[in-house]
XYZ file of C-alpha atoms in Angstrom:
749
model
C -50.904 148.865 96.624
C -54.023 151.006 96.336
C -55.068 153.965 98.404
C -57.566 152.190 100.306
C -55.116 149.545 101.535
C -52.835 152.429 102.567
C -55.565 153.875 104.564
C -56.359 150.511 106.367
C -52.808 150.197 107.186
C -52.655 153.524 108.822
C -55.697 152.839 111.000
C -54.425 149.260 111.793
C -50.695 149.735 112.836
C -50.629 146.380 114.816
C -51.538 144.458 111.837
C -48.824 145.864 109.675
C -46.337 145.509 112.593
C -47.017 141.898 113.019
C -46.916 141.244 109.345
C -43.504 142.996 109.006
C -42.141 141.169 112.165
C -43.147 137.734 110.791
C -41.847 138.372 107.175
C -38.535 140.103 108.126
C -37.751 138.361 111.380
C -39.046 134.880 110.742
C -38.579 134.339 107.024
C -38.043 130.577 107.048
C -41.045 130.131 109.325
C -43.220 132.229 107.280
C -41.944 130.460 104.014
C -42.766 127.162 105.581
C -46.362 128.379 106.703
C -46.969 130.028 103.300
C -46.176 126.642 101.667
C -49.014 125.121 103.683
C -51.722 127.629 102.279
C -54.183 126.512 99.647
C -53.173 127.801 96.150
C -55.502 130.722 94.969
C -55.935 132.235 98.320
C -54.013 135.225 99.663
C -53.219 136.650 96.333
C -51.768 133.395 94.862
C -49.519 132.844 97.979
C -48.050 136.347 97.813
C -46.432 135.986 94.422
C -46.744 139.828 94.176
C -47.142 142.656 96.528
C -49.947 141.478 99.209
C -52.983 143.468 99.871
C -53.998 144.735 103.226
C -56.257 141.788 103.464
C -53.422 139.403 102.764
C -51.306 141.151 105.476
C -54.266 140.965 108.005
C -54.585 137.203 107.319
C -50.864 136.635 107.879
C -50.993 138.661 111.104
C -53.913 136.650 112.297
C -51.839 133.432 111.754
C -48.891 134.638 113.840
C -49.085 131.685 116.413
C -49.116 129.168 113.493
C -46.132 130.902 111.731
C -44.145 131.196 115.041
C -44.901 127.491 115.683
C -42.666 126.621 112.689
C -39.958 128.661 114.270
C -39.848 126.270 117.064
C -39.730 123.274 114.605
C -36.831 125.053 112.670
C -34.909 125.622 115.867
C -35.124 121.801 116.836
C -34.088 120.885 113.309
C -30.979 123.026 113.529
C -30.184 121.597 116.928
C -30.650 118.121 115.549
C -28.385 118.928 112.604
C -25.579 120.071 114.930
C -26.016 116.824 116.869
C -25.870 114.849 113.560
C -22.691 116.685 112.390
C -21.021 115.933 115.685
C -21.939 112.167 115.149
C -20.595 112.306 111.593
C -17.473 113.945 112.729
C -16.849 111.644 115.675
C -17.049 108.786 113.173
C -14.217 110.231 111.437
C -12.161 111.338 114.633
C -12.726 108.167 116.599
C -13.406 105.421 114.030
C -12.411 102.504 116.430
C -14.461 103.672 119.389
C -17.248 104.586 117.172
C -17.501 100.890 115.808
C -17.511 99.659 119.326
C -20.257 102.084 120.206
C -22.364 100.825 117.239
C -22.217 97.378 118.631
C -23.117 98.501 122.097
C -26.192 100.348 120.941
C -27.079 97.387 118.512
C -26.947 99.613 115.570
C -26.109 97.939 112.223
C -22.644 98.417 110.939
C -22.230 101.428 108.512
C -20.544 100.908 105.201
C -17.378 102.939 104.764
C -16.421 102.771 108.474
C -13.988 99.708 108.428
C -11.517 99.362 111.388
C -9.593 96.565 113.098
C -10.316 96.141 116.709
C -8.281 94.464 119.323
C -8.529 90.631 118.963
C -9.384 90.601 115.272
C -5.825 90.416 114.072
C -3.503 87.263 114.284
C 0.272 86.976 113.973
C 1.641 85.202 110.925
C 2.712 82.468 113.273
C -0.818 82.008 114.520
C -2.287 81.974 111.028
C 0.303 79.326 109.868
C -0.624 77.073 112.933
C -4.175 77.345 112.141
C -3.689 76.499 108.377
C -1.672 73.434 109.554
C -4.190 72.506 112.070
C -6.914 72.957 109.396
C -4.952 70.949 106.780
C -4.781 68.068 109.282
C -8.520 68.171 110.020
C -10.849 68.237 107.064
C -13.700 69.390 109.126
C -11.921 72.731 109.875
C -10.598 73.270 106.381
C -12.006 76.108 104.277
C -13.315 73.770 101.857
C -15.641 72.220 104.463
C -18.734 74.440 104.315
C -21.608 73.676 106.700
C -25.338 74.401 106.174
C -25.320 76.823 109.055
C -22.469 78.821 107.402
C -24.346 78.608 104.227
C -27.616 80.075 105.586
C -25.495 82.716 107.334
C -23.805 83.752 104.318
C -26.949 83.972 102.421
C -28.327 86.264 105.198
C -25.298 88.358 105.063
C -25.638 88.849 101.317
C -29.202 89.795 101.700
C -28.431 92.316 104.622
C -25.579 93.663 102.545
C -27.967 94.236 99.543
C -30.250 96.139 101.752
C -27.512 98.470 103.134
C -26.012 99.338 99.819
C -27.341 102.914 100.152
C -26.630 103.064 103.893
C -23.853 105.478 105.054
C -22.933 107.692 108.044
C -24.891 110.506 106.325
C -28.103 108.398 105.789
C -28.821 107.021 109.511
C -32.126 107.480 111.040
C -32.875 110.292 113.537
C -33.178 107.772 116.277
C -29.749 106.277 115.399
C -28.077 109.784 115.333
C -29.717 110.594 118.707
C -28.548 107.318 120.313
C -25.190 107.930 119.152
C -24.942 111.667 120.122
C -25.899 110.799 123.740
C -22.602 108.551 123.899
C -20.300 110.778 122.124
C -18.591 111.925 125.303
C -17.142 108.435 125.700
C -15.467 108.225 122.232
C -12.277 110.130 122.904
C -11.187 107.995 125.968
C -12.295 104.950 124.429
C -10.409 105.651 121.126
C -7.320 106.166 123.101
C -7.845 103.047 125.031
C -8.367 100.934 121.955
C -5.372 102.356 120.026
C -3.198 101.609 123.155
C -4.518 97.946 122.983
C -3.783 97.808 119.293
C -0.378 99.194 119.806
C 0.184 96.539 122.542
C -1.351 93.944 120.233
C 1.157 94.963 117.637
C 3.996 94.332 119.945
C 2.680 91.025 121.043
C 2.175 89.927 117.201
C 5.627 91.143 116.682
C 6.776 88.978 119.639
C 4.878 85.964 118.179
C 6.390 86.352 114.592
C 9.936 87.494 115.490
C 10.625 85.742 118.653
C 8.386 82.558 119.000
C 8.751 81.879 115.416
C 12.570 82.024 115.758
C 14.115 78.913 117.099
C 16.925 80.819 118.761
C 15.054 83.731 120.334
C 12.333 81.278 121.440
C 14.737 79.197 123.470
C 16.492 82.103 125.181
C 14.032 85.025 125.582
C 13.023 83.705 129.177
C 16.683 83.552 130.338
C 17.403 87.057 128.574
C 14.591 88.681 130.685
C 15.884 87.196 133.709
C 19.328 88.584 133.032
C 17.627 92.029 132.665
C 15.447 91.596 135.746
C 12.124 91.584 133.742
C 10.191 88.928 135.510
C 6.825 90.245 136.567
C 4.452 89.160 133.945
C 4.827 87.028 130.727
C 3.274 90.045 128.690
C 5.868 92.389 130.207
C 8.667 90.050 129.112
C 7.257 89.809 125.673
C 6.809 93.536 125.293
C 10.384 93.991 126.534
C 11.876 91.551 124.041
C 10.190 93.033 121.168
C 11.748 96.526 122.018
C 15.213 94.839 122.547
C 15.643 92.255 119.731
C 19.251 93.312 119.079
C 20.159 92.674 122.773
C 18.225 89.349 122.746
C 20.181 88.214 119.591
C 23.350 89.121 121.195
C 22.651 87.421 124.539
C 21.376 84.167 122.592
C 24.439 84.079 120.403
C 26.663 84.441 123.436
C 24.819 81.727 125.268
C 25.123 79.378 122.317
C 28.820 80.080 121.979
C 29.303 79.297 125.549
C 27.463 76.041 125.402
C 29.251 75.094 122.091
C 32.609 75.930 123.615
C 31.885 73.626 126.527
C 30.863 70.851 124.163
C 34.147 71.441 122.199
C 36.116 71.231 125.513
C 34.313 68.145 126.937
C 33.885 66.159 123.636
C 36.357 67.460 121.013
C 36.414 64.386 118.883
C 32.819 63.449 119.328
C 31.811 67.154 118.439
C 33.926 67.051 115.216
C 32.572 63.556 114.232
C 28.977 64.692 114.925
C 29.298 67.769 112.941
C 30.866 65.902 110.041
C 27.788 63.679 110.134
C 25.279 66.578 110.375
C 26.838 69.403 108.232
C 23.554 71.060 107.719
C 23.022 71.617 111.408
C 23.213 74.964 113.098
C 25.196 75.402 116.388
C 21.758 75.765 118.215
C 20.604 72.515 116.893
C 24.089 70.918 117.699
C 24.161 72.094 121.241
C 20.752 70.313 121.841
C 22.329 66.890 121.095
C 24.897 66.449 123.850
C 24.010 62.970 124.683
C 24.575 61.991 121.012
C 27.791 63.742 121.054
C 29.048 61.888 123.919
C 28.278 58.621 122.159
C 30.220 60.069 119.287
C 33.060 60.722 121.483
C 33.061 57.337 122.866
C 33.163 55.772 119.344
C 35.456 58.228 117.742
C 38.637 56.368 118.273
C 37.378 52.909 117.177
C 35.717 54.489 114.095
C 38.726 56.441 113.244
C 40.882 53.422 113.505
C 38.432 51.548 111.295
C 38.313 54.389 108.653
C 42.030 54.327 108.614
C 41.892 50.473 108.070
C 39.526 50.962 105.156
C 41.798 53.623 103.602
C 44.875 51.476 104.037
C 43.022 48.618 102.458
C 42.166 50.688 99.550
C 45.663 51.712 99.139
C 47.027 48.260 99.658
C 44.671 46.794 97.045
C 45.525 49.444 94.596
C 49.413 48.786 95.095
C 48.644 45.012 94.546
C 46.700 45.834 91.423
C 49.396 48.098 90.047
C 51.956 45.463 90.690
C 49.732 42.916 88.732
C 50.524 44.792 85.653
C 54.341 44.675 85.993
C 55.028 41.401 87.943
C 52.171 39.043 87.495
C 52.084 39.277 83.711
C 49.426 37.414 81.989
C 47.462 37.087 85.309
C 43.883 37.971 85.500
C 42.407 40.288 88.077
C 38.933 40.316 89.793
C 37.693 42.444 92.627
C 35.296 41.394 95.400
C 33.435 43.332 97.995
C 33.449 41.344 101.219
C 30.431 42.074 103.532
C 31.215 42.959 107.166
C 29.512 45.000 110.122
C 30.865 48.512 110.564
C 30.619 50.649 113.618
C 29.366 54.222 113.063
C 29.951 57.404 115.204
C 26.663 57.183 116.863
C 27.346 53.535 118.082
C 25.218 51.686 115.505
C 26.418 48.692 113.513
C 25.777 48.914 109.762
C 26.523 46.738 106.756
C 29.741 47.653 104.715
C 31.925 46.232 102.270
C 35.656 45.486 102.203
C 37.237 45.294 98.715
C 39.728 42.746 97.828
C 41.647 42.135 94.594
C 42.047 38.576 93.327
C 44.955 37.840 91.220
C 44.912 34.532 89.176
C 47.078 32.525 86.865
C 44.396 30.293 85.477
C 40.566 30.251 85.585
C 37.937 27.515 85.460
C 34.225 26.879 85.899
C 32.542 23.784 87.294
C 29.075 24.533 85.743
C 28.135 21.964 83.081
C 25.208 23.351 81.513
C 26.984 26.399 79.689
C 28.166 26.659 76.143
C 32.016 26.918 76.493
C 32.655 27.358 72.701
C 33.589 30.938 73.231
C 35.591 30.150 76.373
C 37.127 26.620 76.078
C 39.967 27.223 78.475
C 37.510 27.397 81.538
C 36.446 23.874 80.893
C 39.835 22.489 79.969
C 41.211 23.938 83.138
C 38.364 22.445 85.267
C 39.187 19.102 83.976
C 42.938 19.594 85.187
C 41.835 20.209 88.848
C 41.605 16.495 89.552
C 45.214 16.233 88.670
C 46.322 18.886 90.916
C 44.222 17.494 93.841
C 45.830 14.061 93.203
C 49.252 15.749 93.099
C 49.895 14.313 89.760
C 49.944 17.709 88.103
C 51.791 20.862 89.349
C 52.745 24.277 88.229
C 56.372 25.019 87.217
C 58.528 26.890 89.549
C 58.608 29.903 87.263
C 54.844 30.488 87.961
C 55.503 30.616 91.722
C 58.620 32.891 90.965
C 56.257 35.564 89.765
C 54.202 35.298 92.978
C 57.473 35.560 95.072
C 58.540 38.597 93.173
C 55.129 40.058 93.717
C 55.217 39.297 97.447
C 58.807 40.748 97.764
C 57.710 44.046 95.977
C 54.786 44.409 98.444
C 57.267 43.699 101.326
C 59.513 46.601 100.088
C 56.470 48.920 100.953
C 55.104 47.118 104.058
C 57.531 45.189 106.234
C 54.974 43.449 108.318
C 53.640 41.237 105.656
C 52.815 37.524 105.819
C 51.690 34.856 103.278
C 48.869 32.821 104.308
C 48.018 29.725 102.382
C 44.446 28.850 101.516
C 43.091 25.386 101.846
C 41.659 24.987 98.278
C 38.337 23.769 99.932
C 40.228 20.484 101.158
C 39.912 21.094 104.860
C 42.261 18.967 106.932
C 43.738 17.375 103.691
C 45.176 20.786 102.600
C 48.347 20.331 104.666
C 49.881 17.756 102.504
C 48.269 19.309 99.296
C 49.944 22.690 100.178
C 53.226 21.139 101.153
C 53.422 19.533 97.771
C 52.456 22.394 95.576
C 53.981 25.232 97.580
C 57.374 23.756 98.646
C 59.249 26.082 96.212
C 57.224 29.030 97.185
C 57.801 28.404 100.913
C 61.423 27.790 100.559
C 61.948 30.889 98.489
C 60.020 33.182 100.775
C 61.802 31.635 103.715
C 65.136 32.644 102.078
C 63.641 36.229 102.004
C 62.633 36.081 105.753
C 59.114 36.153 104.627
C 56.862 33.831 106.790
C 54.262 31.409 105.410
C 51.360 30.092 107.433
C 48.146 28.347 106.949
C 44.947 30.553 107.515
C 44.163 29.165 111.003
C 47.759 29.791 112.162
C 47.820 33.183 110.872
C 44.651 34.124 112.810
C 46.522 33.350 116.100
C 49.497 35.542 115.009
C 47.656 38.623 113.711
C 48.990 40.965 116.348
C 52.296 40.749 114.575
C 51.129 41.222 110.840
C 49.160 43.815 109.260
C 49.449 42.963 105.508
C 48.333 39.459 104.309
C 48.827 37.913 100.863
C 46.543 34.859 100.606
C 47.888 32.311 98.301
C 45.652 29.363 97.097
C 45.931 26.859 94.484
C 42.297 26.285 93.814
C 39.843 29.034 94.668
C 36.016 29.385 94.657
C 34.206 32.726 95.244
C 32.528 31.245 98.360
C 35.962 30.101 99.648
C 37.564 33.523 98.889
C 34.825 35.345 100.757
C 34.837 32.973 103.643
C 38.621 33.181 104.139
C 38.541 37.083 103.949
C 35.718 37.273 106.526
C 37.556 34.879 108.892
C 40.452 37.223 108.718
C 38.399 40.367 108.980
C 36.343 39.163 111.989
C 39.339 37.795 113.839
C 41.509 40.709 113.236
C 39.409 43.800 113.856
C 42.031 45.364 116.223
C 44.964 44.788 114.051
C 42.957 46.096 110.859
C 44.063 43.460 108.234
C 45.105 44.560 104.746
C 44.406 41.606 102.261
C 45.123 40.712 98.686
C 44.513 37.390 97.160
C 46.492 35.268 94.671
C 45.014 32.197 93.118
C 46.689 29.628 90.677
C 43.244 28.367 89.617
C 40.187 30.761 90.000
C 36.873 29.401 89.931
C 34.196 31.419 88.262
C 30.545 31.445 89.468
C 27.840 30.725 86.931
C 26.961 34.379 86.593
C 30.537 35.416 86.217
C 31.108 32.672 83.651
C 28.067 33.397 81.712
C 28.990 37.241 81.729
C 32.411 36.143 80.405
C 31.129 33.858 77.774
C 28.578 36.569 76.528
C 31.299 39.211 76.542
C 33.715 36.812 74.593
C 30.820 35.969 72.243
C 29.951 39.657 71.792
C 33.678 40.368 71.344
C 34.021 37.550 68.670
C 30.705 38.840 66.819
C 32.063 42.354 66.768
C 35.270 41.327 65.482
C 33.475 39.343 62.646
C 31.268 42.172 62.012
C 34.253 44.518 61.901
C 35.954 42.067 59.454
C 32.890 41.930 57.124
C 32.601 45.702 57.359
C 36.106 46.371 56.695
C 36.052 43.938 53.842
C 32.967 45.762 52.517
C 34.679 49.057 53.022
C 37.689 48.045 51.151
C 35.452 46.502 48.285
C 33.454 49.781 48.175
C 36.782 51.796 48.133
C 38.125 49.584 45.206
C 34.898 49.903 43.313
C 34.833 53.738 43.890
C 38.559 53.921 43.073
C 37.797 51.964 39.856
C 34.888 54.111 38.913
C 36.777 57.313 39.368
C 39.779 55.933 37.364
C 37.433 55.060 34.732
C 35.658 58.349 34.786
C 39.024 60.131 34.879
C 40.381 58.210 31.915
C 37.169 58.894 29.980
C 37.496 62.658 30.922
C 41.084 62.593 29.828
C 40.125 61.140 26.631
C 37.398 63.636 26.027
C 39.539 66.536 26.930
C 42.444 65.185 24.645
C 39.880 64.550 21.785
C 38.688 68.131 22.268
C 42.095 69.612 21.253
C 42.838 67.304 18.579
C 42.373 69.831 15.911
C 44.749 72.388 17.795
C 48.144 73.016 16.431
C 51.061 71.122 18.012
C 54.483 72.399 19.433
C 57.120 69.945 18.411
C 54.599 67.153 18.157
C 54.278 67.303 21.924
C 51.687 69.756 23.219
C 48.498 70.985 21.575
C 48.004 74.728 21.660
C 45.673 77.534 20.168
C 45.843 81.224 19.923
C 43.687 84.160 19.035
C 45.761 85.641 16.238
C 49.219 85.928 14.548
C 51.508 88.295 16.187
C 53.891 90.180 13.884
C 56.723 91.765 15.907
C 58.134 95.138 14.948
C 61.199 93.219 13.622
C 59.363 92.112 10.469
C 60.697 93.572 7.223
C 57.216 94.817 6.055
C 54.882 97.528 7.162
C 52.132 96.443 9.367
C 48.616 96.889 8.653
C 46.324 98.989 11.305
C 44.877 95.594 12.253
C 48.347 94.194 12.980
C 49.246 97.316 14.894
C 46.059 96.989 16.974
C 47.144 93.347 17.820
C 50.728 94.631 18.734
C 49.234 97.083 21.208
C 46.653 94.608 22.579
C 49.547 92.226 23.531
C 51.803 95.047 24.801
C 48.850 96.453 26.907
C 48.006 92.875 28.248
C 51.689 92.503 29.475
C 50.939 95.480 31.629
C 54.838 96.206 31.787
C 55.416 99.003 34.468
C 56.208 102.283 32.296
C 54.826 101.052 28.913
C 51.317 100.969 29.407
C 48.471 102.443 31.624
C 45.915 100.714 33.981
C 43.087 101.758 31.744
C 44.701 100.325 28.727
C 45.400 97.043 30.439
C 41.765 96.804 31.676
C 40.618 97.456 27.941
C 43.027 94.611 26.909
C 41.625 92.199 29.537
C 37.985 93.047 28.334
C 39.005 92.309 24.807
C 41.039 89.006 25.236
C 38.866 87.364 28.191
C 35.622 87.156 25.996
C 37.659 85.764 22.949
C 39.386 83.200 25.203
C 36.049 82.295 26.867
C 34.499 81.645 23.477
C 37.485 79.568 22.293
C 37.447 77.490 25.522
C 33.584 76.837 25.322
C 33.683 75.999 21.691
C 36.577 73.514 22.475
C 35.702 71.730 25.586
C 31.974 72.673 26.233
C 30.943 74.624 29.272
C 30.338 71.583 31.472
C 33.830 70.239 31.249
C 35.620 73.620 31.939
C 35.083 72.968 35.692
C 37.637 70.120 35.377
C 40.339 72.293 33.981
C 43.010 74.205 36.047
C 44.368 77.506 34.432
C 48.207 77.657 34.881
C 49.750 81.143 33.560
C 53.311 80.727 32.926
C 55.007 83.308 35.271
C 56.858 86.349 34.249
C 60.556 87.055 35.133
C 59.389 88.428 38.655
C 56.598 88.140 41.124
C 55.616 91.797 40.534
C 55.319 91.404 36.671
C 53.499 88.146 37.140
C 50.943 89.749 39.507
C 50.426 92.823 37.138
C 49.918 90.654 34.296
C 47.945 87.475 35.502
C 46.348 88.171 38.878
C 43.323 89.937 37.451
C 43.278 87.985 34.310
C 43.145 84.613 35.810
C 40.353 85.651 38.270
C 38.396 86.989 35.220
C 38.850 84.099 32.973
C 38.066 81.481 35.591
C 35.170 83.358 36.927
C 33.796 83.489 33.287
C 34.380 79.727 32.536
C 34.313 77.904 35.787
C 37.870 76.728 35.566
C 40.121 76.792 38.626
C 42.927 79.337 38.888
C 46.530 78.094 39.991
C 47.610 81.596 40.264
C 48.193 81.463 44.042
C 49.755 78.005 43.875
C 53.008 79.277 42.214
C 55.363 81.942 43.467
C 58.351 83.641 41.842
C 60.851 83.809 44.601
C 63.742 85.434 42.857
C 63.818 87.467 39.606
C 64.792 85.679 36.472
C 66.160 87.031 33.268
C 63.401 87.857 30.616
C 63.535 85.685 27.513
C 63.902 88.754 25.291
C 67.006 89.729 27.387
C 68.658 86.386 27.055
C 66.859 84.329 29.783
C 66.219 80.573 29.583
C 62.515 79.856 29.143
C 62.732 76.290 30.369
C 64.305 77.078 33.664
C 62.200 76.497 36.874
C 64.692 78.071 39.248
C 63.270 80.784 41.290
C 59.628 79.456 41.069
C 58.069 77.593 44.194
C 54.972 75.318 43.479
C 52.336 73.983 45.844
C 53.154 70.361 44.923
C 50.249 68.770 46.402
C 47.770 71.022 44.532
C 48.756 69.966 41.061
C 48.749 66.248 41.565
C 45.967 64.712 39.359
C 44.791 68.012 37.850
C 43.850 68.655 34.265
C 45.973 71.670 33.275
C 45.563 74.400 30.466
C 48.935 76.322 30.179
C 48.538 80.107 29.215
C 51.211 82.416 27.883
C 50.705 85.822 26.421
C 52.895 85.112 23.290
C 54.108 81.638 21.855
C 57.211 81.900 19.752
C 58.892 78.643 19.667
C 56.926 77.232 22.560
C 59.844 76.321 24.783
C 58.193 77.854 27.884
C 55.092 75.683 27.459
C 57.112 72.552 26.958
C 59.178 73.287 30.030
C 56.133 73.960 32.068
C 54.388 70.777 30.727
C 57.470 68.905 31.890
C 57.077 70.494 35.372
C 53.292 69.939 35.651
C 53.701 66.215 34.660
C 56.631 66.090 37.124
C 54.166 67.304 39.872
C 51.484 64.601 38.775
C 49.424 66.837 36.541
C 47.999 66.043 33.025
C 48.586 68.904 30.623
C 45.681 69.107 28.091
C 47.054 71.806 26.103
C 48.278 75.454 25.857
C 46.540 78.884 25.076
C 48.133 82.166 24.012
C 46.904 85.367 22.764
C 49.148 85.475 19.847
C 51.656 83.275 17.917
C 54.864 84.999 16.677
C 55.415 84.842 13.098
C 57.342 86.830 10.651
C 55.595 85.910 7.490
C 52.028 86.788 6.414
């Protein structure tokens, strides 16, 4: 600042004082006023130290600057009010949302609460869904035009409010809300209390009303606890005492159930058997039905016992059929009748009866009886039976008598009832003629015989009935059984049926003919198939025999150039073996052959493992070459290698186990090493043993049958061992093609 400005300041202290007061004490008001000035005036808006003229200008605008102070004060006051609104929205969200609605202020994104009345219990939701499913106009899929327009409006409104939040309300909205903040605390408490009460009532809805047991007993439970003022009070009490409610309900159910058990023990048991999936709560709600069950129990139980007894009786008669009514047929029929149930209803049921019969017939003419001629032949005999010019022998009736007697041993109250053979009133003379022997023999055994109609009038005496009829039809059998059943309900009749001549229905006869036809056709096919099978087997056997003969000839032809032992067995060897008993000095080559044989023998204490291995590696390739050259590789798989055992199993194992594995692996031959076992030690040949002895050797006899054998011995001297083994192999059914050895003993070069 220049000197002149300093002087002016000294002579105008008021200006300077006003200036400093405005700049230092009202900086924000000064800043805002300064921002209103035109750029270029007052030293570029005081970007550097102002001149006196600038200070004087500022001082002269004191009122304008201080006017900004009032604006700032109002802004600060509004900001405090605004922050209170923002905080209230966080502290009292439920009441705040209600206040927005009261003041008609649009909802504010981010402030989401659930108010009383906006929630529904799971039970209420389920009921609404069920109602909606039953009414298509209430379903979610039914979307009206009004709903569509409303949804479009909501989408547009939401789009316009995307940037709206509690921090971006208008001043007017903040002021409206601030004026009502004093109400929020108490309103929030009230709403939360309502929500808490609503939680309890929803819990009541879901855990009491939606529970069949609790729903039934909660009213009585509240009475027992003297909670009777309001329904709401009862519900709130139940929710907070669910364990006690359950205990009360269980106790009440048990008391009611116990009372039913006491009053209707039989009916309750029967009802439970018929409704096994019912709970006790459900059961106690059916007292009237249980009463009916109680009333019907004895009759139904008697009926059930009757049915079970009939099942036992029919099974007994069926079992006796096999032992006493030999050559009798057996058919089962389910006789229809009306059966009482525990709930007092009559339902259709069946009563199973076995029919035993000596002969059978069919009166249907338009059937092919070629597969069942006896049915038609027996039918033609019926006229003779009806005319009493034909009858069954007494021995036929004797079987029936023994059958009845066997049943009487199990059931004393048994009676024989004679069927009428569809003759009605004419059946008396008919039955007297045909059943005279039967009636006489049964009378001697104190077994009563009555016609059907007479038995019906005496059924209180008898429980077991054997119906005997000469000529039976299915309709007649069913009619007779129904007559006995319908007239004998209290006595519960047990019935079995014996017919001398059983009539088949058309369907039964057709089924029998078809089955017999099928059986005959199957038997014919089986015979043809068996003949074809045998012919195939014969041809296959012939083919194999021819192939085997050809193979035998080929194998024998392959060894025709080999040397012969005693003109009996062909054999070959790798080299001449000169024993140390020769009276000449052996060459190096002859000594090598001696050591090769000794090392091959692998006698314990006389050679080493490595020397034996070297011997095998020398011998096996040479024998392989000899065999391939003789038989060809393709024929070697048909041969079995039989190594003639040493004097003990140990020596045999050391000498031949690895050798036979190696040679057979190289050639494709089959090894017989494990098909022979030395069970007892024999005397070695060089110590005086007999080479031809098979004592102490066990053979797998079945293995060797039909096999083509190549015998092997390490050294052949006279060939006695090979000859002896050839005889043994042939005894076991094998064919010995020839023999092999490493060396042939000789004393002359």
